[in-house]
Amino acid sequence: MTRLPMYFFSSDHHFGHERIIELCNRPFKDRAHQTEQLIKRWNAAVGPDDHVFVLGDFAHRATEGEARAAFDALNGTKSLVVGNHDGDAVKALPWQSHDPKAPELAVTEMLRFSHEAQEYFMCHYAWRTWPNDNKGTIHLFGHSHGALPDLGRSCDVGVDRWDFTPVSTHQLMARFQSVPPHA
């Protein structure tokens, strides 16, 4: 039985960044082990037909070749919501829009996305309020590496918060099932 394509969200992989292991107390021996584990965990969750919204800081201090190798090893199509460590080499990777009618959404600073009657607002940074927060829009962010608590229907989708694995729309809906709009 084939599975329908799914949407996932993730942030703050920091491919190529050795010091992030110590800074965020990540359970990896070194940057090569970190890269290997991030790819393994991503691919265990994400299928080839799925789409992942990367909410910034895909690679930091990685060579162009290292960033491209990590990108190519990851399942699914990928969009980038730019983070503070995403330089020109990261932005130039073959990101794809979730919407073939709007290719300009492949790399963007902020993004609004609707799926199964749920609206999402994405930015690398956490917002205190966001568009349509009073109508149930879920706000997804990264940057804080799990240090910033969720607020109402906002959520850090960074790898440090989600066992180094992208989070699905289904997981988010389960998390927010009992949280009222504008909580």
PDB file of C-alpha atoms in Angstrom:
ATOM      1  CA  MET A   1       0.000   0.000   0.000  1.00  0.00           C
ATOM      2  CA  THR A   2       1.470   3.344  -0.999  1.00  0.00           C
ATOM      3  CA  ARG A   3       1.520   6.236   1.412  1.00  0.00           C
ATOM      4  CA  LEU A   4       0.242   9.677   0.406  1.00  0.00           C
ATOM      5  CA  PRO A   5       2.892  12.397   0.330  1.00  0.00           C
ATOM      6  CA  MET A   6       3.255  14.200   3.636  1.00  0.00           C
ATOM      7  CA  TYR A   7       4.533  17.579   4.765  1.00  0.00           C
ATOM      8  CA  PHE A   8       7.279  17.931   7.346  1.00  0.00           C
ATOM      9  CA  PHE A   9       9.042  20.817   9.086  1.00  0.00           C
ATOM     10  CA  SER A  10      12.532  21.057  10.525  1.00  0.00           C
ATOM     11  CA  SER A  11      15.186  23.584  11.420  1.00  0.00           C
ATOM     12  CA  ASP A  12      18.707  24.179  12.677  1.00  0.00           C
ATOM     13  CA  HIS A  13      20.534  21.163  11.312  1.00  0.00           C
ATOM     14  CA  HIS A  14      23.816  23.102  11.160  1.00  0.00           C
ATOM     15  CA  PHE A  15      25.404  20.596   8.775  1.00  0.00           C
ATOM     16  CA  GLY A  16      29.176  21.053   8.958  1.00  0.00           C
ATOM     17  CA  HIS A  17      29.145  22.840  12.311  1.00  0.00           C
ATOM     18  CA  GLU A  18      31.207  20.930  14.860  1.00  0.00           C
ATOM     19  CA  ARG A  19      30.825  23.412  17.726  1.00  0.00           C
ATOM     20  CA  ILE A  20      27.008  23.158  17.704  1.00  0.00           C
ATOM     21  CA  ILE A  21      27.423  19.668  19.184  1.00  0.00           C
ATOM     22  CA  GLU A  22      28.887  21.165  22.358  1.00  0.00           C
ATOM     23  CA  LEU A  23      26.770  24.337  22.354  1.00  0.00           C
ATOM     24  CA  CYS A  24      23.497  22.391  22.205  1.00  0.00           C
ATOM     25  CA  ASN A  25      24.680  19.241  23.984  1.00  0.00           C
ATOM     26  CA  ARG A  26      23.929  17.106  20.929  1.00  0.00           C
ATOM     27  CA  PRO A  27      24.605  13.364  21.287  1.00  0.00           C
ATOM     28  CA  PHE A  28      27.095  13.147  18.419  1.00  0.00           C
ATOM     29  CA  LYS A  29      30.829  12.329  18.480  1.00  0.00           C
ATOM     30  CA  ASP A  30      31.839  14.815  15.798  1.00  0.00           C
ATOM     31  CA  ARG A  31      30.499  16.631  12.739  1.00  0.00           C
ATOM     32  CA  ALA A  32      30.696  13.526  10.518  1.00  0.00           C
ATOM     33  CA  HIS A  33      28.661  11.518  13.038  1.00  0.00           C
ATOM     34  CA  GLN A  34      26.206  14.412  13.335  1.00  0.00           C
ATOM     35  CA  THR A  35      25.758  14.548   9.549  1.00  0.00           C
ATOM     36  CA  GLU A  36      25.315  10.785   9.352  1.00  0.00           C
ATOM     37  CA  GLN A  37      22.701  10.740  12.125  1.00  0.00           C
ATOM     38  CA  LEU A  38      20.759  13.764  10.850  1.00  0.00           C
ATOM     39  CA  ILE A  39      20.489  12.160   7.415  1.00  0.00           C
ATOM     40  CA  LYS A  40      19.576   8.752   8.853  1.00  0.00           C
ATOM     41  CA  ARG A  41      16.831  10.189  11.088  1.00  0.00           C
ATOM     42  CA  TRP A  42      15.456  12.452   8.341  1.00  0.00           C
ATOM     43  CA  ASN A  43      15.255   9.586   5.862  1.00  0.00           C
ATOM     44  CA  ALA A  44      13.621   7.277   8.422  1.00  0.00           C
ATOM     45  CA  ALA A  45      10.718   9.759   8.700  1.00  0.00           C
ATOM     46  CA  VAL A  46      10.577  11.406   5.271  1.00  0.00           C
ATOM     47  CA  GLY A  47       9.789   9.500   2.094  1.00  0.00           C
ATOM     48  CA  PRO A  48      10.953  10.364  -1.423  1.00  0.00           C
ATOM     49  CA  ASP A  49       7.571  11.935  -2.306  1.00  0.00           C
ATOM     50  CA  ASP A  50       7.248  14.012   0.869  1.00  0.00           C
ATOM     51  CA  HIS A  51       8.028  17.717   1.183  1.00  0.00           C
ATOM     52  CA  VAL A  52      10.064  19.280   3.984  1.00  0.00           C
ATOM     53  CA  PHE A  53      10.039  22.943   4.950  1.00  0.00           C
ATOM     54  CA  VAL A  54      13.472  23.741   6.399  1.00  0.00           C
ATOM     55  CA  LEU A  55      13.067  26.760   8.666  1.00  0.00           C
ATOM     56  CA  GLY A  56      16.642  27.940   8.457  1.00  0.00           C
ATOM     57  CA  ASP A  57      20.206  27.156   9.422  1.00  0.00           C
ATOM     58  CA  PHE A  58      20.506  24.158   7.151  1.00  0.00           C
ATOM     59  CA  ALA A  59      24.317  24.330   7.089  1.00  0.00           C
ATOM     60  CA  HIS A  60      26.883  26.405   8.940  1.00  0.00           C
ATOM     61  CA  ARG A  61      30.608  26.219   8.288  1.00  0.00           C
ATOM     62  CA  ALA A  62      30.106  23.397   5.808  1.00  0.00           C
ATOM     63  CA  THR A  63      31.885  23.588   2.491  1.00  0.00           C
ATOM     64  CA  GLU A  64      29.655  23.961  -0.568  1.00  0.00           C
ATOM     65  CA  GLY A  65      30.369  20.321  -1.352  1.00  0.00           C
ATOM     66  CA  GLU A  66      29.439  19.164   2.158  1.00  0.00           C
ATOM     67  CA  ALA A  67      26.199  21.146   2.134  1.00  0.00           C
ATOM     68  CA  ARG A  68      25.296  19.794  -1.294  1.00  0.00           C
ATOM     69  CA  ALA A  69      26.113  16.204  -0.312  1.00  0.00           C
ATOM     70  CA  ALA A  70      23.905  16.451   2.780  1.00  0.00           C
ATOM     71  CA  PHE A  71      21.111  18.068   0.761  1.00  0.00           C
ATOM     72  CA  ASP A  72      21.271  15.371  -1.930  1.00  0.00           C
ATOM     73  CA  ALA A  73      21.245  12.564   0.656  1.00  0.00           C
ATOM     74  CA  LEU A  74      17.972  13.742   2.223  1.00  0.00           C
ATOM     75  CA  ASN A  75      14.656  12.280   1.048  1.00  0.00           C
ATOM     76  CA  GLY A  76      11.872  14.417  -0.343  1.00  0.00           C
ATOM     77  CA  THR A  77      11.663  17.826  -1.905  1.00  0.00           C
ATOM     78  CA  LYS A  78      12.715  20.732   0.252  1.00  0.00           C
ATOM     79  CA  SER A  79      11.891  24.424   0.653  1.00  0.00           C
ATOM     80  CA  LEU A  80      13.974  26.899   2.629  1.00  0.00           C
ATOM     81  CA  VAL A  81      12.720  29.567   4.986  1.00  0.00           C
ATOM     82  CA  VAL A  82      16.008  31.421   5.382  1.00  0.00           C
ATOM     83  CA  GLY A  83      17.798  31.479   8.736  1.00  0.00           C
ATOM     84  CA  ASN A  84      20.626  33.633  10.018  1.00  0.00           C
ATOM     85  CA  HIS A  85      23.314  31.076   9.033  1.00  0.00           C
ATOM     86  CA  ASP A  86      22.035  30.377   5.510  1.00  0.00           C
ATOM     87  CA  GLY A  87      24.544  31.985   3.173  1.00  0.00           C
ATOM     88  CA  ASP A  88      24.579  32.174  -0.607  1.00  0.00           C
ATOM     89  CA  ALA A  89      25.817  28.585  -1.018  1.00  0.00           C
ATOM     90  CA  VAL A  90      22.880  27.222   1.007  1.00  0.00           C
ATOM     91  CA  LYS A  91      20.377  29.460  -0.758  1.00  0.00           C
ATOM     92  CA  ALA A  92      21.702  28.225  -4.121  1.00  0.00           C
ATOM     93  CA  LEU A  93      20.901  24.566  -3.381  1.00  0.00           C
ATOM     94  CA  PRO A  94      18.083  23.135  -5.542  1.00  0.00           C
ATOM     95  CA  TRP A  95      15.253  23.991  -3.156  1.00  0.00           C
ATOM     96  CA  GLN A  96      11.748  23.490  -4.548  1.00  0.00           C
ATOM     97  CA  SER A  97       8.486  25.183  -3.765  1.00  0.00           C
ATOM     98  CA  HIS A  98       5.694  23.116  -2.261  1.00  0.00           C
ATOM     99  CA  ASP A  99       3.502  24.812  -4.865  1.00  0.00           C
ATOM    100  CA  PRO A 100       4.529  24.326  -8.521  1.00  0.00           C
ATOM    101  CA  LYS A 101       2.491  27.429  -9.414  1.00  0.00           C
ATOM    102  CA  ALA A 102       4.642  29.568  -7.090  1.00  0.00           C
ATOM    103  CA  PRO A 103       8.308  28.608  -7.647  1.00  0.00           C
ATOM    104  CA  GLU A 104       9.406  31.800  -5.875  1.00  0.00           C
ATOM    105  CA  LEU A 105       8.422  30.124  -2.596  1.00  0.00           C
ATOM    106  CA  ALA A 106      11.353  27.678  -2.808  1.00  0.00           C
ATOM    107  CA  VAL A 107      13.552  30.116  -0.824  1.00  0.00           C
ATOM    108  CA  THR A 108      11.830  32.794   1.224  1.00  0.00           C
ATOM    109  CA  GLU A 109      12.081  34.731   4.491  1.00  0.00           C
ATOM    110  CA  MET A 110       8.569  33.834   5.754  1.00  0.00           C
ATOM    111  CA  LEU A 111       5.883  31.529   4.493  1.00  0.00           C
ATOM    112  CA  ARG A 112       2.182  30.913   4.984  1.00  0.00           C
ATOM    113  CA  PHE A 113       0.984  27.425   4.086  1.00  0.00           C
ATOM    114  CA  SER A 114      -2.397  25.710   4.322  1.00  0.00           C
ATOM    115  CA  HIS A 115      -2.917  21.984   4.508  1.00  0.00           C
ATOM    116  CA  GLU A 116      -6.084  20.043   5.426  1.00  0.00           C
ATOM    117  CA  ALA A 117      -7.872  23.225   6.589  1.00  0.00           C
ATOM    118  CA  GLN A 118      -4.985  24.186   8.886  1.00  0.00           C
ATOM    119  CA  GLU A 119      -2.923  27.306   8.246  1.00  0.00           C
ATOM    120  CA  TYR A 120       0.745  27.490   9.208  1.00  0.00           C
ATOM    121  CA  PHE A 121       2.944  30.569   9.452  1.00  0.00           C
ATOM    122  CA  MET A 122       6.680  29.873   9.235  1.00  0.00           C
ATOM    123  CA  CYS A 123       9.701  31.990  10.029  1.00  0.00           C
ATOM    124  CA  HIS A 124      13.165  31.107  11.305  1.00  0.00           C
ATOM    125  CA  TYR A 125      12.491  33.323  14.321  1.00  0.00           C
ATOM    126  CA  ALA A 126       9.774  32.980  16.949  1.00  0.00           C
ATOM    127  CA  TRP A 127       7.085  35.623  16.902  1.00  0.00           C
ATOM    128  CA  ARG A 128       5.061  36.696  19.918  1.00  0.00           C
ATOM    129  CA  THR A 129       2.002  37.148  17.688  1.00  0.00           C
ATOM    130  CA  TRP A 130       1.643  36.129  14.052  1.00  0.00           C
ATOM    131  CA  PRO A 131      -0.846  36.478  11.195  1.00  0.00           C
ATOM    132  CA  ASN A 132      -4.220  34.938  12.101  1.00  0.00           C
ATOM    133  CA  ASP A 133      -3.054  33.635  15.463  1.00  0.00           C
ATOM    134  CA  ASN A 134      -6.533  34.451  16.775  1.00  0.00           C
ATOM    135  CA  LYS A 135      -8.035  32.199  14.082  1.00  0.00           C
ATOM    136  CA  GLY A 136      -5.987  29.099  14.874  1.00  0.00           C
ATOM    137  CA  THR A 137      -2.955  29.545  12.621  1.00  0.00           C
ATOM    138  CA  ILE A 138      -0.006  27.535  13.905  1.00  0.00           C
ATOM    139  CA  HIS A 139       3.321  29.371  14.031  1.00  0.00           C
ATOM    140  CA  LEU A 140       6.451  27.306  13.374  1.00  0.00           C
ATOM    141  CA  PHE A 141       9.958  28.558  14.078  1.00  0.00           C
ATOM    142  CA  GLY A 142      13.522  27.474  14.731  1.00  0.00           C
ATOM    143  CA  HIS A 143      16.612  29.416  15.813  1.00  0.00           C
ATOM    144  CA  SER A 144      16.265  28.803  19.557  1.00  0.00           C
ATOM    145  CA  HIS A 145      17.547  25.183  19.572  1.00  0.00           C
ATOM    146  CA  GLY A 146      14.844  24.131  22.021  1.00  0.00           C
ATOM    147  CA  ALA A 147      15.603  26.859  24.561  1.00  0.00           C
ATOM    148  CA  LEU A 148      12.475  28.916  23.870  1.00  0.00           C
ATOM    149  CA  PRO A 149       9.234  27.330  25.090  1.00  0.00           C
ATOM    150  CA  ASP A 150       6.242  27.055  22.808  1.00  0.00           C
ATOM    151  CA  LEU A 151       3.619  29.762  23.240  1.00  0.00           C
ATOM    152  CA  GLY A 152       0.014  28.826  22.559  1.00  0.00           C
ATOM    153  CA  ARG A 153      -0.104  27.470  19.019  1.00  0.00           C
ATOM    154  CA  SER A 154       3.539  28.227  18.250  1.00  0.00           C
ATOM    155  CA  CYS A 155       6.190  25.536  18.082  1.00  0.00           C
ATOM    156  CA  ASP A 156       9.942  25.211  17.713  1.00  0.00           C
ATOM    157  CA  VAL A 157      10.479  22.634  14.942  1.00  0.00           C
ATOM    158  CA  GLY A 158      14.246  22.582  15.365  1.00  0.00           C
ATOM    159  CA  VAL A 159      16.076  19.278  15.407  1.00  0.00           C
ATOM    160  CA  ASP A 160      17.172  19.860  19.012  1.00  0.00           C
ATOM    161  CA  ARG A 161      13.503  19.770  20.068  1.00  0.00           C
ATOM    162  CA  TRP A 162      12.340  16.813  17.937  1.00  0.00           C
ATOM    163  CA  ASP A 163      15.000  14.122  18.451  1.00  0.00           C
ATOM    164  CA  PHE A 164      16.893  15.354  15.370  1.00  0.00           C
ATOM    165  CA  THR A 165      14.001  14.378  13.092  1.00  0.00           C
ATOM    166  CA  PRO A 166      11.592  16.437  10.962  1.00  0.00           C
ATOM    167  CA  VAL A 167       8.094  16.816  12.445  1.00  0.00           C
ATOM    168  CA  SER A 168       4.978  16.059  10.385  1.00  0.00           C
ATOM    169  CA  THR A 169       1.716  17.968  10.103  1.00  0.00           C
ATOM    170  CA  HIS A 170       0.073  15.017  11.874  1.00  0.00           C
ATOM    171  CA  GLN A 171       2.451  15.304  14.836  1.00  0.00           C
ATOM    172  CA  LEU A 172       1.816  19.032  15.062  1.00  0.00           C
ATOM    173  CA  MET A 173      -1.947  18.604  14.922  1.00  0.00           C
ATOM    174  CA  ALA A 174      -1.770  16.053  17.750  1.00  0.00           C
ATOM    175  CA  ARG A 175       0.374  18.452  19.782  1.00  0.00           C
ATOM    176  CA  PHE A 176      -2.072  21.338  19.338  1.00  0.00           C
ATOM    177  CA  GLN A 177      -5.327  19.375  19.523  1.00  0.00           C
ATOM    178  CA  SER A 178      -6.130  20.674  22.997  1.00  0.00           C
ATOM    179  CA  VAL A 179      -4.634  24.174  22.582  1.00  0.00           C
ATOM    180  CA  PRO A 180      -7.296  26.759  21.741  1.00  0.00           C
ATOM    181  CA  PRO A 181      -6.651  29.457  19.146  1.00  0.00           C
ATOM    182  CA  HIS A 182      -5.020  32.516  20.672  1.00  0.00           C
ATOM    183  CA  ALA A 183      -4.027  30.622  23.824  1.00  0.00           C
TER     184      ALA A 183
END
